[in-house]
PDB file of C-alpha atoms in Angstrom:
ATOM      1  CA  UNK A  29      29.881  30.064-119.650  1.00 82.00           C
ATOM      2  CA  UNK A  30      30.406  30.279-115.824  1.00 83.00           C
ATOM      3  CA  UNK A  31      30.219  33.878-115.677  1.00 86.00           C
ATOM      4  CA  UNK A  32      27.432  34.281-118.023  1.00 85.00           C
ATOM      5  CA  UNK A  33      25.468  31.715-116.453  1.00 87.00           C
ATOM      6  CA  UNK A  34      26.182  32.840-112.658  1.00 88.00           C
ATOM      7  CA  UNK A  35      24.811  37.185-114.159  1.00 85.00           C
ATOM      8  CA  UNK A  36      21.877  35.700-115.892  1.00 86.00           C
ATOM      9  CA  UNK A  37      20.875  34.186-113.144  1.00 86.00           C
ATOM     10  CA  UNK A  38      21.810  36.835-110.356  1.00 86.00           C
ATOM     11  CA  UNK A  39      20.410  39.079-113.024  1.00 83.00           C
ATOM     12  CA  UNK A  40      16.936  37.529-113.061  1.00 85.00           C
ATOM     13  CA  UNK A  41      16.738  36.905-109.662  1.00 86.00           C
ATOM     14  CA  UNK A  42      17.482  40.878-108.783  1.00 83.00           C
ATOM     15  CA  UNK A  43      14.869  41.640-111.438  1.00 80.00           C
ATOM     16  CA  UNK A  44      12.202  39.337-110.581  1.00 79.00           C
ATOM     17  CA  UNK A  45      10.085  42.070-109.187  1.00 78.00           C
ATOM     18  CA  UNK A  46      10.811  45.171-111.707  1.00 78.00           C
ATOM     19  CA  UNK A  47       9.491  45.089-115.407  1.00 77.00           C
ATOM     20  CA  UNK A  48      11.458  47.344-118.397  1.00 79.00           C
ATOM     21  CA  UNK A  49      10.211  47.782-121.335  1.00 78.00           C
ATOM     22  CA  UNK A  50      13.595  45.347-123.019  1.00 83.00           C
ATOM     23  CA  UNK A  51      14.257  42.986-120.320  1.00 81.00           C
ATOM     24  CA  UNK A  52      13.391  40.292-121.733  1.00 84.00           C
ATOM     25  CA  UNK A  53      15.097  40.857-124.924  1.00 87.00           C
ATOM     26  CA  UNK A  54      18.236  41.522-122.784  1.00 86.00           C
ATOM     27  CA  UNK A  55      17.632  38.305-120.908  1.00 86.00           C
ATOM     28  CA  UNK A  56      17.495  36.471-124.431  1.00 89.00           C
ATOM     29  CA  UNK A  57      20.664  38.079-125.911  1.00 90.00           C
ATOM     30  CA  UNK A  58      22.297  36.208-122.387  1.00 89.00           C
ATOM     31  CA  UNK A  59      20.936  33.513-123.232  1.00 90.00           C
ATOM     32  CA  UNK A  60      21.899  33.289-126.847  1.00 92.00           C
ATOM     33  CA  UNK A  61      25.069  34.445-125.822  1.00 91.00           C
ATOM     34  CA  UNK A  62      25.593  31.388-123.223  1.00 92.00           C
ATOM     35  CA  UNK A  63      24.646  28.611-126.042  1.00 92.00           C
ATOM     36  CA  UNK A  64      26.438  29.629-128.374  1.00 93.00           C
ATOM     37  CA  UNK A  65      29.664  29.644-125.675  1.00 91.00           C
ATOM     38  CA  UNK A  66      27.838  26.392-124.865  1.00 92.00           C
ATOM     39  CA  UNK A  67      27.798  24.831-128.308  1.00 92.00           C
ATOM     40  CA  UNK A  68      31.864  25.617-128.806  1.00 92.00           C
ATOM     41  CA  UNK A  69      32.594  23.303-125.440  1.00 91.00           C
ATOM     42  CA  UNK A  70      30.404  20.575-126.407  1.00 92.00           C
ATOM     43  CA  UNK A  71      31.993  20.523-129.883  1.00 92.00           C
ATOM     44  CA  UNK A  72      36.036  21.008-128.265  1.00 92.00           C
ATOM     45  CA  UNK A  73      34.755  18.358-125.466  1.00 90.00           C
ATOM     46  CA  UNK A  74      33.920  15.898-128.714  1.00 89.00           C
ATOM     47  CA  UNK A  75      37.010  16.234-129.888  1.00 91.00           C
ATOM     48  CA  UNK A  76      39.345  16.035-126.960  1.00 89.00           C
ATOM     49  CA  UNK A  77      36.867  12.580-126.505  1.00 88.00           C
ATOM     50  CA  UNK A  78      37.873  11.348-129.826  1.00 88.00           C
ATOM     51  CA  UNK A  79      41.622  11.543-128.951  1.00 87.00           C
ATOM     52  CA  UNK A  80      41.947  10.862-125.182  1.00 88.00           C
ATOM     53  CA  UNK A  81      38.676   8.622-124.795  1.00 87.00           C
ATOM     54  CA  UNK A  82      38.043  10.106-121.429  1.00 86.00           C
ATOM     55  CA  UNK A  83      34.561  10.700-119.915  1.00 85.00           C
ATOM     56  CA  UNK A  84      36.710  13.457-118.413  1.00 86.00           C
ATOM     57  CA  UNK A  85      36.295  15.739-121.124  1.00 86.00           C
ATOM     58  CA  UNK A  86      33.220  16.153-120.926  1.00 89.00           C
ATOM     59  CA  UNK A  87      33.227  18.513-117.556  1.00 90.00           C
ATOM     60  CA  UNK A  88      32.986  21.987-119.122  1.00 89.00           C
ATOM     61  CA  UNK A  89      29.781  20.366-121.184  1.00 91.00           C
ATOM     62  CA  UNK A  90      27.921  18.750-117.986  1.00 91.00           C
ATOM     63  CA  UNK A  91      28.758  22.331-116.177  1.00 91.00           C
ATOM     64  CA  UNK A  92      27.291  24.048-118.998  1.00 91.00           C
ATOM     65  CA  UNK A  93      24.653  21.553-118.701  1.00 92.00           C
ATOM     66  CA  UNK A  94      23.440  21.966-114.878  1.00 93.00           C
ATOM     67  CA  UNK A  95      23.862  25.814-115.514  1.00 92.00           C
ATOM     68  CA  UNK A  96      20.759  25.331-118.475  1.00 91.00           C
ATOM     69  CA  UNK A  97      19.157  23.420-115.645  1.00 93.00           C
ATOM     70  CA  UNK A  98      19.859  25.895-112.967  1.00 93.00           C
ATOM     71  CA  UNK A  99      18.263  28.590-115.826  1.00 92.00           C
ATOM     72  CA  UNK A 100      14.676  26.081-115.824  1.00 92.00           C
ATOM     73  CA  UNK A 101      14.672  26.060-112.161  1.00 93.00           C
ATOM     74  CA  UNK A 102      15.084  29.505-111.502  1.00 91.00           C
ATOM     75  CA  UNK A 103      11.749  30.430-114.038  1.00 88.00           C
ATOM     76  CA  UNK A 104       9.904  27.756-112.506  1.00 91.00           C
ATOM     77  CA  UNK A 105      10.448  28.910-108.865  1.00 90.00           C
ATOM     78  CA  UNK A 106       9.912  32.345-109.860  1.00 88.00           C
ATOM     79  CA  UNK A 107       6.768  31.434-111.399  1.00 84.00           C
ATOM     80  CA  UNK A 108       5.882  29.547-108.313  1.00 85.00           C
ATOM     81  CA  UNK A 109       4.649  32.782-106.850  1.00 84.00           C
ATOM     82  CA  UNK A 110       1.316  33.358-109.035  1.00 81.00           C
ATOM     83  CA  UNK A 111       0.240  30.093-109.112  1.00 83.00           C
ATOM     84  CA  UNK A 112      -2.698  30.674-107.041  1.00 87.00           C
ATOM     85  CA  UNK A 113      -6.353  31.829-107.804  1.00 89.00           C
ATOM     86  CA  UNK A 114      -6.877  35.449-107.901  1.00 89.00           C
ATOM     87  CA  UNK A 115     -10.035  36.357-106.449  1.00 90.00           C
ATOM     88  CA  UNK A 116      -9.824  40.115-106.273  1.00 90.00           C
ATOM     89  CA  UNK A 117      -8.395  42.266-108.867  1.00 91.00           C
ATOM     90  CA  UNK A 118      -8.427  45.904-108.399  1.00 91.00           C
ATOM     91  CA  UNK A 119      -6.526  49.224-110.551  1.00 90.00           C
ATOM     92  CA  UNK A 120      -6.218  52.349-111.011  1.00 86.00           C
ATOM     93  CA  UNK A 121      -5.047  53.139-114.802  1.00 80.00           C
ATOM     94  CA  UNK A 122      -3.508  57.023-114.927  1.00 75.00           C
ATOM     95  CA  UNK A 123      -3.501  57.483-118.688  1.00 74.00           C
ATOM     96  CA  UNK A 124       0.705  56.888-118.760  1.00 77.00           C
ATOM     97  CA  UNK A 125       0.896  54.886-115.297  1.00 83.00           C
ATOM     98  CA  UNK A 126      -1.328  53.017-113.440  1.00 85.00           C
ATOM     99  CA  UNK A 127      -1.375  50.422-110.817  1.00 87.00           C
ATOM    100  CA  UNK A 128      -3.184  47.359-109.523  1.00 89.00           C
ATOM    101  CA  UNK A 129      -3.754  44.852-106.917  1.00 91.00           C
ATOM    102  CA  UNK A 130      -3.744  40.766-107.258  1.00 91.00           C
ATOM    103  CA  UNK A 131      -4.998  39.711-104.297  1.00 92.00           C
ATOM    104  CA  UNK A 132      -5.003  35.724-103.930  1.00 92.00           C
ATOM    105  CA  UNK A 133      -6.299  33.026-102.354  1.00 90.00           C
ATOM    106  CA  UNK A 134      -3.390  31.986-100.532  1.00 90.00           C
ATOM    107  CA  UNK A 135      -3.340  35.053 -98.741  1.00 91.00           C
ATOM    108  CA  UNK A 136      -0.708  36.403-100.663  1.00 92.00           C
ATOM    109  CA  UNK A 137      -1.303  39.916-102.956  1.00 92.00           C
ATOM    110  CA  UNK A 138       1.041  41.854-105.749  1.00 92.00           C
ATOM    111  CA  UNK A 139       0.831  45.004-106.174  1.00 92.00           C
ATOM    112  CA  UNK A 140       1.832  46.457-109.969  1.00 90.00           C
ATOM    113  CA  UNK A 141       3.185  50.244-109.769  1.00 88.00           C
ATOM    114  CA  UNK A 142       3.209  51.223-113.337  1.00 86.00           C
ATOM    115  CA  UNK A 143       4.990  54.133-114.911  1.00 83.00           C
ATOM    116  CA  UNK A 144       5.885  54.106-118.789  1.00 77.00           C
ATOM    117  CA  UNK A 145       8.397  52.029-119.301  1.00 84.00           C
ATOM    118  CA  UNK A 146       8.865  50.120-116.701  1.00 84.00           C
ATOM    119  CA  UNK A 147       7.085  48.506-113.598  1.00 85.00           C
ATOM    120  CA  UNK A 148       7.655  47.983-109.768  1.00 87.00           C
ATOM    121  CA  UNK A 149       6.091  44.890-108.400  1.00 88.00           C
ATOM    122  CA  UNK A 150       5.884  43.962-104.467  1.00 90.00           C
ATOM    123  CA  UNK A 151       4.701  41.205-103.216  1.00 90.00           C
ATOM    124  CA  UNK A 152       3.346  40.016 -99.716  1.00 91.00           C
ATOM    125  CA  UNK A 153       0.585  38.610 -97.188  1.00 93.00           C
ATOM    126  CA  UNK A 154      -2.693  40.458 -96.731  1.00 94.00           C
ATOM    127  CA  UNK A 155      -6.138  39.223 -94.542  1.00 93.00           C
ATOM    128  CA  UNK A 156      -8.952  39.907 -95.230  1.00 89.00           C
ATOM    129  CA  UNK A 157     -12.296  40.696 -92.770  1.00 89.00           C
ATOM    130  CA  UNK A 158     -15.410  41.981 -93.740  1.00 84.00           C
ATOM    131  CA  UNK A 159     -14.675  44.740 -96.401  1.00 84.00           C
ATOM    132  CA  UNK A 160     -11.632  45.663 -94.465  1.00 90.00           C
ATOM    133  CA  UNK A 161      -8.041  44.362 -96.256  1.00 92.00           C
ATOM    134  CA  UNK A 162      -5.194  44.680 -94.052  1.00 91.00           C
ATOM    135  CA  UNK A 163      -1.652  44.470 -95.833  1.00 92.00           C
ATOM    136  CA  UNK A 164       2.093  43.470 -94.719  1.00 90.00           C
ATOM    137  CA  UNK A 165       3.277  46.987 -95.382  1.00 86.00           C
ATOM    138  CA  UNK A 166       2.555  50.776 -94.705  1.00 84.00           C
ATOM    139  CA  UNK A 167       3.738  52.120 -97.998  1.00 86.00           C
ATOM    140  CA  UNK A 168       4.667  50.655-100.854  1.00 85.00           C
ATOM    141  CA  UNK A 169       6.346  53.099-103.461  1.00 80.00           C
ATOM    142  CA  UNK A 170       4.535  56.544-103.706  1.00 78.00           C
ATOM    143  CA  UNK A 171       0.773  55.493-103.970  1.00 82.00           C
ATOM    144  CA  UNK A 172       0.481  53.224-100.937  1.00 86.00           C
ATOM    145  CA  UNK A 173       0.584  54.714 -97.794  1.00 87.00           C
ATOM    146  CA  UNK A 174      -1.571  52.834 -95.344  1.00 87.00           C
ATOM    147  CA  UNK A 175      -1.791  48.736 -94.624  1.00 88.00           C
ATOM    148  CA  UNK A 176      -5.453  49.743 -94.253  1.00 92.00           C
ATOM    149  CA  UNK A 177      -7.720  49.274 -97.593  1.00 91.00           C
ATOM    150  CA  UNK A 178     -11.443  48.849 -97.605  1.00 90.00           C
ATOM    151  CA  UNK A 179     -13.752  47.720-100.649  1.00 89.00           C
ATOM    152  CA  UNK A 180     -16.326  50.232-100.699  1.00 88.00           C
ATOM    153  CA  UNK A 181     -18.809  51.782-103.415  1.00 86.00           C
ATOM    154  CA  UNK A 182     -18.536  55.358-105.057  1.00 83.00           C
ATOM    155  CA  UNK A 183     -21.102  57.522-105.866  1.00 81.00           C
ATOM    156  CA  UNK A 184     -21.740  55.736-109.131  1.00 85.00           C
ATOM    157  CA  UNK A 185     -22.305  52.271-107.290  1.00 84.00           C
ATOM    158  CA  UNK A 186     -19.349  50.925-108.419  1.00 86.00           C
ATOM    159  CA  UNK A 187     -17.484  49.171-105.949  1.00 89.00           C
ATOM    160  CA  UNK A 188     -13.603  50.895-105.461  1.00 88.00           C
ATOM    161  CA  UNK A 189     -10.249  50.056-103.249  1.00 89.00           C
ATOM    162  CA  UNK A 190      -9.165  52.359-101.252  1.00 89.00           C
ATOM    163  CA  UNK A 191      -6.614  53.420 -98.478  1.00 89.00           C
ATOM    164  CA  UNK A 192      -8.217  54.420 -94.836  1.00 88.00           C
ATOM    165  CA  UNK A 193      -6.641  55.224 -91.313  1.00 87.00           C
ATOM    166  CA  UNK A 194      -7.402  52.817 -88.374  1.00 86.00           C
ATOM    167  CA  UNK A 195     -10.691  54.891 -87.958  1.00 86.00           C
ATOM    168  CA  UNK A 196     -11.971  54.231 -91.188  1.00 82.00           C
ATOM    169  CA  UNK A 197     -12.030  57.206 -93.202  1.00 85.00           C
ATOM    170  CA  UNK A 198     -10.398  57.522 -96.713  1.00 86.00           C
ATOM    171  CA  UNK A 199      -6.912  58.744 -96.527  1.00 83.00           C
ATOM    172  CA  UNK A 200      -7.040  59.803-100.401  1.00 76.00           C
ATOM    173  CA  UNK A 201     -10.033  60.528-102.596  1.00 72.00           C
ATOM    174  CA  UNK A 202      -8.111  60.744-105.243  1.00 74.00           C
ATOM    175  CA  UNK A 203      -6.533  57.359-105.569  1.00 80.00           C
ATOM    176  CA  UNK A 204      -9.518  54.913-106.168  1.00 85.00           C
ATOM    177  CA  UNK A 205      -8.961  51.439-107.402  1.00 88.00           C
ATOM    178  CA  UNK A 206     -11.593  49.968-109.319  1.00 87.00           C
ATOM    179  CA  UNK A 207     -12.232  46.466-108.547  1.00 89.00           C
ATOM    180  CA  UNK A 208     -12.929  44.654-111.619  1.00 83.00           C
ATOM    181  CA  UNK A 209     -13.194  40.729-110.353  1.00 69.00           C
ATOM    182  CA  UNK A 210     -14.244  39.872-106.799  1.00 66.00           C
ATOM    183  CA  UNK A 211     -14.866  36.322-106.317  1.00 60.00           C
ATOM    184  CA  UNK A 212     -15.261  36.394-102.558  1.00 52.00           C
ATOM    185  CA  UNK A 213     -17.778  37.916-100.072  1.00 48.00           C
ATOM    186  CA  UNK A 214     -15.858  40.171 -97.644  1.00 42.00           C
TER     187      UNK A 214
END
């Protein structure tokens, strides 16, 4: 139970930021796994009650116990960090990959780098001034590559995300996110 509980924690907590396509069916097996291990000590800590009468035999069942509360605390603390209002959403789908900006009112973004089968998520601070959005990071994975983004419109009128240098010129035509909410004014 102790190792099982100590990797599916470490395990979600490593993986927190990546999606796979059967992580969470993985993360359920664990967790199967660790009540059924669970189960057999509360039912061997009954019976070594019924013959010593000892409150002491049930300590593998209360550690199995605070390790299904540690698994509740970790989801909620890891689900802590979307709580807040989104108030710009902006992506870029590629047919197989895509990815996509959060940004939040808290001043906090993520940042979804799609590919397949699997997903890349990072997470940080951004401000915001005017139409100008200035990010905690240079790059992020291989479609980021300035902290620089400005909301601007195409030539259809339709207002787009993307990259520029500190003088304010596109870095990449190619890489346009479309900005499909915006519930703020830059």
């Amino acid at each position: 139970m102790l190792i099982l509980g100590f990797y599916y924690n470490l395990w979600r907590i490593q993986n927190a930021d990546t999606e796979m396509v059967f992580q969470e069916f993985f993360y359920a097996f664990l967790l199967l796994l660790f009540l059924i291990f669970f189960g057999f000590a509360v039912k061997k800590d009954f019976k070594k009650y019924r013959i010593s009468k000892s409150l002491k035999s049930f300590i593998p069942s209360t550690i199995g116990f605070l390790i299904l509360i540690s698994f509740a605390v970790n989801a909620f603390v890891l689900s802590l960090r979307d709580h807040s209002r989104v108030i710009m959403h902006a992506g870029y789908d590629g047919d197989f990959n895509g990815a996509w900006f959060e940004f939040r009112e808290d001043g906090t973004y993520k940042f979804v780098d799609h590919a397949g089968i699997g997903a890349d998520i990072t997470r940080g601070n951004y401000e915001i001034k005017d139409s100008i959005i200035t990010i905690d990071r240079c790059k992020i994975g291989n479609v980021i590559v300035s902290n620089k983004l400005a909301v601007r419109k195409d030539s259809t009128n339709t207002k787009v995300l993307v990259q520029i240098d500190n003088r304010h010129s596109v870095l990449d035509d190619l890489i346009k996110f479309s900005v499909t909410n915006f519930n703020c004014d830059p």
